[in-house]
């Protein structure tokens, strides 16, 4: 009730009150707030001298008793409180009104709810330990945070700066950075992040918190670490491994604690014995390196040593070295695939629960016996395109959620009409319905390496909203009239439509038809039952349509290129699993021109929809912006390019695009890929925003070179697109009805929702990346083949550090560190063709190379863009990679190791082991001079890999006997296929965010 909510605000603060209000407003929880202070018989005035707590308790009890009588005593009313005086005073006053403690409530009403009892015991024990600790510890480990009033005044005056704390996961004990935001960023001339050096300066702030920082005097400023970090838990850095001094500060207060659920691991038996006298107090280690150890109180520490566990932080007092928390639940065993996937989901706050019964009850009925049909009333409201337009979709093989389709036709006046048709999800998902609220909370479909978690129920995503061929579907269409010669837009129309897709094409089939290869006609299911004459006529119509779409896409792309659109490509993957969830196959997406054709049509639709909704709703439209990158982020890109004699101009997106196009080494195509990868890494993230929250000059999309952009074309998997559909319908219906209030949100509400969607998108990207890294480690951990040529790959040095180099292996999408100086201070020495050894000596690092020199005079030099040839070894968890320079002055062999950890995710490390070149067909092909365009090059590489894979599969089957043939689907090559398809993940993750 109202008074109970206000009691939370009074006792726990505004943040806890807001969390409670959000829970109550969520229709999934089916809660109602009773405004008891506005009910004549429930309100009791506060008596003179009565404390706020006593008055609130009296008011809550009085309202509970009135409600019980109002319901004629037909249901009990429970008032839960920890106030023992209130329990004694009111416990037996009214029959049917129970005033009890939370423990009694659980014991009497939910005795079988074991998880709730365990969670309650954990919280109570943690509270007791915290109170006991505060009485024992009088000394302070950290300074107290300043009061909120002082912080706010300091931020406004410019003395203090506000921003979000980001901890360096490679130096979690030492380095954190604060990126400025709010008032503080406007009143300072700082152009870089603020370094927070050491745990004392961090002052109990946790990664993700919004903090207030005070700058230290200039003579106390420090530099960020530029050395490779071998041990993420190191608490000090060598003096010679830091860069130039940068603004450095200390945390003086926390504006917002963004604590969440954390996955942790309990210490082993040996570690537990070393932690101290009280076995119930346990320091658990979070899965995320950036989170400090958490002290919890539990009696289950020994039983949970081999499990991933979820905990929550309760507090972090100034008298404690570590935050205090409590146990929540168990996820799974350490190293188990499902347990590790569950850890990734929790770390990214991803809900993987199935859709509820009440949500499914909102879904239309559709079954083989009773298929869904269009409504005659709805047909009258829509533009019917079923007989007038040749509509078809082009999607990956096996795609079920077809949310877009295309059409093109010649008009009677000779002009062309281009159509983009998108599934009308909003017809089936009304605003504020249970399904809509759930989709809003999820915000996106989450794609992991081996699975996905949908935003909408499958009856919509794979059936009623999927634009399958030969069935009637509701759509939202954008239709352009294009001038027949120049292909310039003359007119655009937005309509709710009724369509029937004629073909569900695969990308490879569409590309073959575009290339004039009619041998694939037999693979088109919709043409198989036709006679020869009709089939030829239909094929001719389809080929003409695909060709025209491609011409239009080329024209649209050329216009964006002239404005500075960036070309940042990646290879998409799809993992196939067998019934036992082993990797069975992986389907690579070959770079075909039809990919670009479809993409350009979608970008065009998104752009025009953005223009329309921002025109009609200048302060309440949802758009997508991609801010220009900060120039200092391009420093490494410019330095690396100069190593090859290239100059990169980063003053604008057009200048950057032209510079990257020129930065092409004919003898080494990977150089351009790496430079584009670095450019991508320097980019800001694209973000959703409300047009009322920023000036129009900030609407620009840097990567796509468009003044206005949004997301409209994937409402099945993105909630932002659902909002845009509602805005577009409100804009187009405005002329006839004028009633659009129910279809749009206020600027404030939309901006808050945009922040939520942006946060969920970042979580989706992190989860995809982490799951892929998990499978990469599984591949190198389990692979046992030693002489398999598929285990050979090319790697390139892309960064020079003070104690080693960073290497990128495109084939597997791996980036790793190769050390040239170990923790004992010895340097690498490679003589002749023998093994490398660690010897006394020194390292000398220049801008583009690093040299290891021993005390005996032997030296090894590595330069930027030197190539490393990598191969796996037959050493359990270890894999070998061989290193070769493009100019062949040095060749090093490097081993890949999977670094295991009880507490954290596995990671890949590189180790230089010997000077031994290895020539294979793969490495020779990598160094061939290439003059073909990039798309043709990637296509050739993909086809070569597939041919080699098929040849090896045939050879393997020839030597297999019948018994082993039964188990071929779970053999090692399936893991190779996974890594083959994710070899350019480093480009793919960020590129998806920029290009869409």
PDB file of C-alpha atoms in Angstrom, residues 10-243:
ATOM      1  CA  UNK A  10      11.987   7.069   4.231  1.00  0.00           C
ATOM      2  CA  UNK A  11      14.086   4.228   5.618  1.00  0.00           C
ATOM      3  CA  UNK A  12      15.982   2.867   2.572  1.00  0.00           C
ATOM      4  CA  UNK A  13      16.334   5.850   0.265  1.00  0.00           C
ATOM      5  CA  UNK A  14      15.084   6.960  -3.143  1.00  0.00           C
ATOM      6  CA  UNK A  15      16.878   4.259  -5.144  1.00  0.00           C
ATOM      7  CA  UNK A  16      15.260   1.359  -3.261  1.00  0.00           C
ATOM      8  CA  UNK A  17      11.907   3.155  -3.441  1.00  0.00           C
ATOM      9  CA  UNK A  18      12.207   3.484  -7.236  1.00  0.00           C
ATOM     10  CA  UNK A  19      13.075  -0.205  -7.557  1.00  0.00           C
ATOM     11  CA  UNK A  20       9.993  -1.102  -5.529  1.00  0.00           C
ATOM     12  CA  UNK A  21       7.765   1.185  -7.616  1.00  0.00           C
ATOM     13  CA  UNK A  22       9.087  -0.319 -10.862  1.00  0.00           C
ATOM     14  CA  UNK A  23       8.315  -3.809  -9.586  1.00  0.00           C
ATOM     15  CA  UNK A  24       4.798  -2.772  -8.647  1.00  0.00           C
ATOM     16  CA  UNK A  25       4.197  -1.106 -12.027  1.00  0.00           C
ATOM     17  CA  UNK A  26       5.330  -4.217 -13.930  1.00  0.00           C
ATOM     18  CA  UNK A  27       2.068  -5.911 -14.990  1.00  0.00           C
ATOM     19  CA  UNK A  28       3.798  -9.299 -14.945  1.00  0.00           C
ATOM     20  CA  UNK A  29       3.721  -9.177 -11.119  1.00  0.00           C
ATOM     21  CA  UNK A  30      -0.014  -8.432 -11.002  1.00  0.00           C
ATOM     22  CA  UNK A  31       0.278  -5.891  -8.153  1.00  0.00           C
ATOM     23  CA  UNK A  32      -1.931  -2.940  -7.225  1.00  0.00           C
ATOM     24  CA  UNK A  33      -0.972  -0.039  -4.958  1.00  0.00           C
ATOM     25  CA  UNK A  34      -3.736   0.966  -2.555  1.00  0.00           C
ATOM     26  CA  UNK A  35      -3.641   4.726  -1.903  1.00  0.00           C
ATOM     27  CA  UNK A  36      -4.702   4.239   1.715  1.00  0.00           C
ATOM     28  CA  UNK A  37      -3.839   7.795   2.813  1.00  0.00           C
ATOM     29  CA  UNK A  38      -6.541   9.067   0.470  1.00  0.00           C
ATOM     30  CA  UNK A  39      -9.224   6.720   1.838  1.00  0.00           C
ATOM     31  CA  UNK A  40     -11.430   8.271   4.510  1.00  0.00           C
ATOM     32  CA  UNK A  41     -11.512   5.268   6.863  1.00  0.00           C
ATOM     33  CA  UNK A  42      -7.853   4.245   6.428  1.00  0.00           C
ATOM     34  CA  UNK A  43      -6.036   7.520   7.059  1.00  0.00           C
ATOM     35  CA  UNK A  44      -4.934   8.349  10.607  1.00  0.00           C
ATOM     36  CA  UNK A  45      -3.348  11.743  11.339  1.00  0.00           C
ATOM     37  CA  UNK A  46       0.060  11.773  12.940  1.00  0.00           C
ATOM     38  CA  UNK A  47      -0.048  12.471  16.644  1.00  0.00           C
ATOM     39  CA  UNK A  48       2.097  15.065  18.365  1.00  0.00           C
ATOM     40  CA  UNK A  49       5.520  13.686  19.229  1.00  0.00           C
ATOM     41  CA  UNK A  50       4.901  10.452  17.315  1.00  0.00           C
ATOM     42  CA  UNK A  51       7.847   9.189  15.278  1.00  0.00           C
ATOM     43  CA  UNK A  52       7.512   8.742  11.523  1.00  0.00           C
ATOM     44  CA  UNK A  53       8.054   4.976  11.835  1.00  0.00           C
ATOM     45  CA  UNK A  54       5.376   4.521  14.517  1.00  0.00           C
ATOM     46  CA  UNK A  55       2.857   6.614  12.574  1.00  0.00           C
ATOM     47  CA  UNK A  56       3.493   4.671   9.353  1.00  0.00           C
ATOM     48  CA  UNK A  57       3.139   1.327  11.161  1.00  0.00           C
ATOM     49  CA  UNK A  58      -0.148   2.455  12.749  1.00  0.00           C
ATOM     50  CA  UNK A  59      -1.472   3.653   9.410  1.00  0.00           C
ATOM     51  CA  UNK A  60      -0.524   0.406   7.631  1.00  0.00           C
ATOM     52  CA  UNK A  61      -2.218  -1.738  10.285  1.00  0.00           C
ATOM     53  CA  UNK A  62      -5.359   0.402  10.264  1.00  0.00           C
ATOM     54  CA  UNK A  63      -5.605   0.087   6.464  1.00  0.00           C
ATOM     55  CA  UNK A  64      -5.033  -3.684   6.654  1.00  0.00           C
ATOM     56  CA  UNK A  65      -7.820  -4.068   9.213  1.00  0.00           C
ATOM     57  CA  UNK A  66     -10.212  -1.921   7.159  1.00  0.00           C
ATOM     58  CA  UNK A  67      -9.486  -3.930   4.001  1.00  0.00           C
ATOM     59  CA  UNK A  68     -10.145  -7.204   5.848  1.00  0.00           C
ATOM     60  CA  UNK A  69     -13.524  -5.905   6.991  1.00  0.00           C
ATOM     61  CA  UNK A  70     -14.207  -4.454   3.532  1.00  0.00           C
ATOM     62  CA  UNK A  71     -13.777  -7.984   2.109  1.00  0.00           C
ATOM     63  CA  UNK A  72     -16.239  -9.247   4.765  1.00  0.00           C
ATOM     64  CA  UNK A  73     -13.517 -11.351   6.352  1.00  0.00           C
ATOM     65  CA  UNK A  74     -13.471 -13.755   3.429  1.00  0.00           C
ATOM     66  CA  UNK A  75      -9.662 -13.668   3.077  1.00  0.00           C
ATOM     67  CA  UNK A  76      -6.821 -13.211   5.570  1.00  0.00           C
ATOM     68  CA  UNK A  77      -4.618 -10.121   5.409  1.00  0.00           C
ATOM     69  CA  UNK A  78      -0.944 -10.423   6.345  1.00  0.00           C
ATOM     70  CA  UNK A  79       1.132  -7.483   7.578  1.00  0.00           C
ATOM     71  CA  UNK A  80       4.831  -8.384   7.581  1.00  0.00           C
ATOM     72  CA  UNK A  81       7.121  -6.347   9.837  1.00  0.00           C
ATOM     73  CA  UNK A  82      10.330  -6.753  11.802  1.00  0.00           C
ATOM     74  CA  UNK A  83       9.070  -4.298  14.458  1.00  0.00           C
ATOM     75  CA  UNK A  84       8.609  -6.513  17.540  1.00  0.00           C
ATOM     76  CA  UNK A  85       6.597  -3.840  19.366  1.00  0.00           C
ATOM     77  CA  UNK A  86       4.117  -3.719  16.482  1.00  0.00           C
ATOM     78  CA  UNK A  87       3.815  -7.527  16.490  1.00  0.00           C
ATOM     79  CA  UNK A  88       3.042  -7.509  20.228  1.00  0.00           C
ATOM     80  CA  UNK A  89       0.608  -4.591  19.954  1.00  0.00           C
ATOM     81  CA  UNK A  90      -1.365  -5.603  16.866  1.00  0.00           C
ATOM     82  CA  UNK A  91      -0.741  -9.346  16.535  1.00  0.00           C
ATOM     83  CA  UNK A  92      -3.935 -10.440  18.331  1.00  0.00           C
ATOM     84  CA  UNK A  93      -6.065  -7.344  17.894  1.00  0.00           C
ATOM     85  CA  UNK A  94      -8.118  -8.297  14.814  1.00  0.00           C
ATOM     86  CA  UNK A  95      -9.036 -11.854  13.866  1.00  0.00           C
ATOM     87  CA  UNK A  96      -7.998 -12.584  10.294  1.00  0.00           C
ATOM     88  CA  UNK A  97      -5.306  -9.854  10.241  1.00  0.00           C
ATOM     89  CA  UNK A  98      -1.901 -11.419  10.847  1.00  0.00           C
ATOM     90  CA  UNK A  99       0.935  -9.154  12.044  1.00  0.00           C
ATOM     91  CA  UNK A 100       4.037 -11.340  11.948  1.00  0.00           C
ATOM     92  CA  UNK A 101       7.737 -11.313  11.137  1.00  0.00           C
ATOM     93  CA  UNK A 102       9.006 -12.360   7.727  1.00  0.00           C
ATOM     94  CA  UNK A 103      10.444 -15.578   9.142  1.00  0.00           C
ATOM     95  CA  UNK A 104       7.084 -16.525  10.629  1.00  0.00           C
ATOM     96  CA  UNK A 105       5.425 -15.632   7.349  1.00  0.00           C
ATOM     97  CA  UNK A 106       7.688 -18.064   5.473  1.00  0.00           C
ATOM     98  CA  UNK A 107       7.327 -20.788   8.121  1.00  0.00           C
ATOM     99  CA  UNK A 108       3.529 -20.595   8.301  1.00  0.00           C
ATOM    100  CA  UNK A 109       2.495 -19.731   4.750  1.00  0.00           C
ATOM    101  CA  UNK A 110       5.352 -21.142   2.603  1.00  0.00           C
ATOM    102  CA  UNK A 111       6.957 -23.973   4.579  1.00  0.00           C
ATOM    103  CA  UNK A 112       7.959 -25.934   1.446  1.00  0.00           C
ATOM    104  CA  UNK A 113       9.613 -23.030  -0.397  1.00  0.00           C
ATOM    105  CA  UNK A 114      13.168 -24.172   0.326  1.00  0.00           C
ATOM    106  CA  UNK A 115      14.970 -21.623  -1.869  1.00  0.00           C
ATOM    107  CA  UNK A 116      13.215 -18.707  -0.148  1.00  0.00           C
ATOM    108  CA  UNK A 117      14.117 -20.065   3.306  1.00  0.00           C
ATOM    109  CA  UNK A 118      17.780 -20.457   2.331  1.00  0.00           C
ATOM    110  CA  UNK A 119      17.902 -16.954   0.860  1.00  0.00           C
ATOM    111  CA  UNK A 120      16.315 -15.473   3.996  1.00  0.00           C
ATOM    112  CA  UNK A 121      18.760 -17.277   6.286  1.00  0.00           C
ATOM    113  CA  UNK A 122      21.661 -16.026   4.175  1.00  0.00           C
ATOM    114  CA  UNK A 123      20.477 -12.402   4.368  1.00  0.00           C
ATOM    115  CA  UNK A 124      19.883 -12.558   8.135  1.00  0.00           C
ATOM    116  CA  UNK A 125      23.276 -14.113   8.756  1.00  0.00           C
ATOM    117  CA  UNK A 126      24.999 -11.520   6.584  1.00  0.00           C
ATOM    118  CA  UNK A 127      23.264  -8.719   8.479  1.00  0.00           C
ATOM    119  CA  UNK A 128      24.361 -10.122  11.852  1.00  0.00           C
ATOM    120  CA  UNK A 129      27.939 -10.495  10.659  1.00  0.00           C
ATOM    121  CA  UNK A 130      27.895  -6.931   9.371  1.00  0.00           C
ATOM    122  CA  UNK A 131      26.625  -5.557  12.664  1.00  0.00           C
ATOM    123  CA  UNK A 132      29.183  -7.591  14.602  1.00  0.00           C
ATOM    124  CA  UNK A 133      31.994  -6.434  12.328  1.00  0.00           C
ATOM    125  CA  UNK A 134      31.060  -2.759  12.666  1.00  0.00           C
ATOM    126  CA  UNK A 135      31.249  -3.096  16.466  1.00  0.00           C
ATOM    127  CA  UNK A 136      34.644  -4.802  16.357  1.00  0.00           C
ATOM    128  CA  UNK A 137      36.357  -2.595  13.734  1.00  0.00           C
ATOM    129  CA  UNK A 138      36.918   0.956  14.818  1.00  0.00           C
ATOM    130  CA  UNK A 139      39.692   1.699  12.284  1.00  0.00           C
ATOM    131  CA  UNK A 140      38.699   2.777   8.789  1.00  0.00           C
ATOM    132  CA  UNK A 141      40.078   1.124   5.661  1.00  0.00           C
ATOM    133  CA  UNK A 142      38.638   3.827   3.376  1.00  0.00           C
ATOM    134  CA  UNK A 143      37.643   7.482   3.768  1.00  0.00           C
ATOM    135  CA  UNK A 144      33.943   8.207   4.182  1.00  0.00           C
ATOM    136  CA  UNK A 145      32.011   9.326   1.109  1.00  0.00           C
ATOM    137  CA  UNK A 146      31.004  12.980   1.060  1.00  0.00           C
ATOM    138  CA  UNK A 147      27.310  13.866   1.616  1.00  0.00           C
ATOM    139  CA  UNK A 148      25.136  14.136  -1.482  1.00  0.00           C
ATOM    140  CA  UNK A 149      24.611  17.883  -0.997  1.00  0.00           C
ATOM    141  CA  UNK A 150      28.359  18.545  -1.067  1.00  0.00           C
ATOM    142  CA  UNK A 151      28.844  16.291  -4.090  1.00  0.00           C
ATOM    143  CA  UNK A 152      26.117  18.035  -6.097  1.00  0.00           C
ATOM    144  CA  UNK A 153      27.448  21.488  -5.231  1.00  0.00           C
ATOM    145  CA  UNK A 154      30.996  20.426  -6.125  1.00  0.00           C
ATOM    146  CA  UNK A 155      29.903  19.035  -9.479  1.00  0.00           C
ATOM    147  CA  UNK A 156      28.080  22.256 -10.379  1.00  0.00           C
ATOM    148  CA  UNK A 157      31.067  24.397  -9.352  1.00  0.00           C
ATOM    149  CA  UNK A 158      33.515  22.247 -11.329  1.00  0.00           C
ATOM    150  CA  UNK A 159      35.541  21.103  -8.312  1.00  0.00           C
ATOM    151  CA  UNK A 160      34.320  17.540  -8.684  1.00  0.00           C
ATOM    152  CA  UNK A 161      33.691  15.511 -11.832  1.00  0.00           C
ATOM    153  CA  UNK A 162      31.001  12.891 -12.417  1.00  0.00           C
ATOM    154  CA  UNK A 163      31.241   9.757 -14.538  1.00  0.00           C
ATOM    155  CA  UNK A 164      30.948   5.985 -14.727  1.00  0.00           C
ATOM    156  CA  UNK A 165      33.708   3.814 -13.264  1.00  0.00           C
ATOM    157  CA  UNK A 166      35.226   1.313 -15.716  1.00  0.00           C
ATOM    158  CA  UNK A 167      37.758  -1.112 -14.251  1.00  0.00           C
ATOM    159  CA  UNK A 168      40.555  -2.474 -16.462  1.00  0.00           C
ATOM    160  CA  UNK A 169      39.984  -6.246 -16.388  1.00  0.00           C
ATOM    161  CA  UNK A 170      43.677  -6.870 -17.105  1.00  0.00           C
ATOM    162  CA  UNK A 171      44.764  -4.689 -14.154  1.00  0.00           C
ATOM    163  CA  UNK A 172      41.691  -4.939 -11.946  1.00  0.00           C
ATOM    164  CA  UNK A 173      43.613  -4.301  -8.721  1.00  0.00           C
ATOM    165  CA  UNK A 174      45.303  -1.201 -10.046  1.00  0.00           C
ATOM    166  CA  UNK A 175      43.571   0.582 -12.879  1.00  0.00           C
ATOM    167  CA  UNK A 176      40.117   2.020 -13.326  1.00  0.00           C
ATOM    168  CA  UNK A 177      38.974   4.902 -15.501  1.00  0.00           C
ATOM    169  CA  UNK A 178      36.136   7.383 -15.211  1.00  0.00           C
ATOM    170  CA  UNK A 179      34.546   8.716 -18.397  1.00  0.00           C
ATOM    171  CA  UNK A 180      33.015  12.107 -17.750  1.00  0.00           C
ATOM    172  CA  UNK A 181      29.300  12.829 -17.961  1.00  0.00           C
ATOM    173  CA  UNK A 182      26.812  15.401 -16.739  1.00  0.00           C
ATOM    174  CA  UNK A 183      27.674  18.830 -15.373  1.00  0.00           C
ATOM    175  CA  UNK A 184      31.252  17.872 -14.586  1.00  0.00           C
ATOM    176  CA  UNK A 185      32.143  17.227 -18.207  1.00  0.00           C
ATOM    177  CA  UNK A 186      30.908  20.650 -19.335  1.00  0.00           C
ATOM    178  CA  UNK A 187      32.953  22.638 -16.848  1.00  0.00           C
ATOM    179  CA  UNK A 188      36.352  21.129 -17.591  1.00  0.00           C
ATOM    180  CA  UNK A 189      38.827  21.176 -20.436  1.00  0.00           C
ATOM    181  CA  UNK A 190      39.741  17.516 -19.953  1.00  0.00           C
ATOM    182  CA  UNK A 191      39.771  15.574 -23.223  1.00  0.00           C
ATOM    183  CA  UNK A 192      40.504  12.119 -21.792  1.00  0.00           C
ATOM    184  CA  UNK A 193      39.289   9.702 -19.140  1.00  0.00           C
ATOM    185  CA  UNK A 194      40.400  10.088 -15.528  1.00  0.00           C
ATOM    186  CA  UNK A 195      42.705   7.378 -14.151  1.00  0.00           C
ATOM    187  CA  UNK A 196      41.794   5.992 -10.720  1.00  0.00           C
ATOM    188  CA  UNK A 197      44.948   4.246  -9.539  1.00  0.00           C
ATOM    189  CA  UNK A 198      44.741   1.630  -6.804  1.00  0.00           C
ATOM    190  CA  UNK A 199      41.925   0.365  -4.567  1.00  0.00           C
ATOM    191  CA  UNK A 200      42.280   3.173  -2.013  1.00  0.00           C
ATOM    192  CA  UNK A 201      41.622   5.841  -4.657  1.00  0.00           C
ATOM    193  CA  UNK A 202      38.651   3.778  -5.885  1.00  0.00           C
ATOM    194  CA  UNK A 203      37.162   4.090  -2.388  1.00  0.00           C
ATOM    195  CA  UNK A 204      34.707   1.169  -2.458  1.00  0.00           C
ATOM    196  CA  UNK A 205      33.277   2.021  -5.886  1.00  0.00           C
ATOM    197  CA  UNK A 206      32.496  -1.025  -8.035  1.00  0.00           C
ATOM    198  CA  UNK A 207      32.710  -1.344 -11.809  1.00  0.00           C
ATOM    199  CA  UNK A 208      29.666   0.348 -13.348  1.00  0.00           C
ATOM    200  CA  UNK A 209      28.938   2.728 -10.467  1.00  0.00           C
ATOM    201  CA  UNK A 210      28.306   6.401 -11.209  1.00  0.00           C
ATOM    202  CA  UNK A 211      30.955   8.149  -9.108  1.00  0.00           C
ATOM    203  CA  UNK A 212      32.169  11.622  -8.211  1.00  0.00           C
ATOM    204  CA  UNK A 213      35.895  12.209  -8.637  1.00  0.00           C
ATOM    205  CA  UNK A 214      38.317  14.821  -7.363  1.00  0.00           C
ATOM    206  CA  UNK A 215      41.419  15.420  -9.485  1.00  0.00           C
ATOM    207  CA  UNK A 216      44.804  14.987  -7.827  1.00  0.00           C
ATOM    208  CA  UNK A 217      47.555  17.618  -8.209  1.00  0.00           C
ATOM    209  CA  UNK A 218      49.340  17.362 -11.563  1.00  0.00           C
ATOM    210  CA  UNK A 219      52.574  16.107  -9.964  1.00  0.00           C
ATOM    211  CA  UNK A 220      50.648  13.059  -8.652  1.00  0.00           C
ATOM    212  CA  UNK A 221      49.261  12.070 -12.043  1.00  0.00           C
ATOM    213  CA  UNK A 222      50.187   8.622 -13.340  1.00  0.00           C
ATOM    214  CA  UNK A 223      50.198   6.884 -16.727  1.00  0.00           C
ATOM    215  CA  UNK A 224      48.154   3.910 -17.855  1.00  0.00           C
ATOM    216  CA  UNK A 225      49.858   0.530 -18.170  1.00  0.00           C
ATOM    217  CA  UNK A 226      51.297  -0.139 -21.625  1.00  0.00           C
ATOM    218  CA  UNK A 227      52.811  -3.547 -20.833  1.00  0.00           C
ATOM    219  CA  UNK A 228      51.113  -6.882 -21.449  1.00  0.00           C
ATOM    220  CA  UNK A 229      49.501  -8.102 -18.237  1.00  0.00           C
ATOM    221  CA  UNK A 230      50.220 -11.739 -17.498  1.00  0.00           C
ATOM    222  CA  UNK A 231      48.468 -11.862 -14.152  1.00  0.00           C
ATOM    223  CA  UNK A 232      45.161 -10.068 -13.832  1.00  0.00           C
ATOM    224  CA  UNK A 233      45.434 -10.091 -10.021  1.00  0.00           C
ATOM    225  CA  UNK A 234      48.748  -8.268  -9.810  1.00  0.00           C
ATOM    226  CA  UNK A 235      48.565  -5.447  -7.290  1.00  0.00           C
ATOM    227  CA  UNK A 236      51.555  -3.455  -8.513  1.00  0.00           C
ATOM    228  CA  UNK A 237      53.074  -2.566 -11.857  1.00  0.00           C
ATOM    229  CA  UNK A 238      56.759  -2.161 -12.755  1.00  0.00           C
ATOM    230  CA  UNK A 239      57.792   1.458 -12.949  1.00  0.00           C
ATOM    231  CA  UNK A 240      58.822   1.257 -16.602  1.00  0.00           C
ATOM    232  CA  UNK A 241      55.535  -0.092 -17.958  1.00  0.00           C
ATOM    233  CA  UNK A 242      53.370   3.010 -17.799  1.00  0.00           C
ATOM    234  CA  UNK A 243      52.723   5.588 -20.473  1.00  0.00           C
TER     235      UNK A 243
END
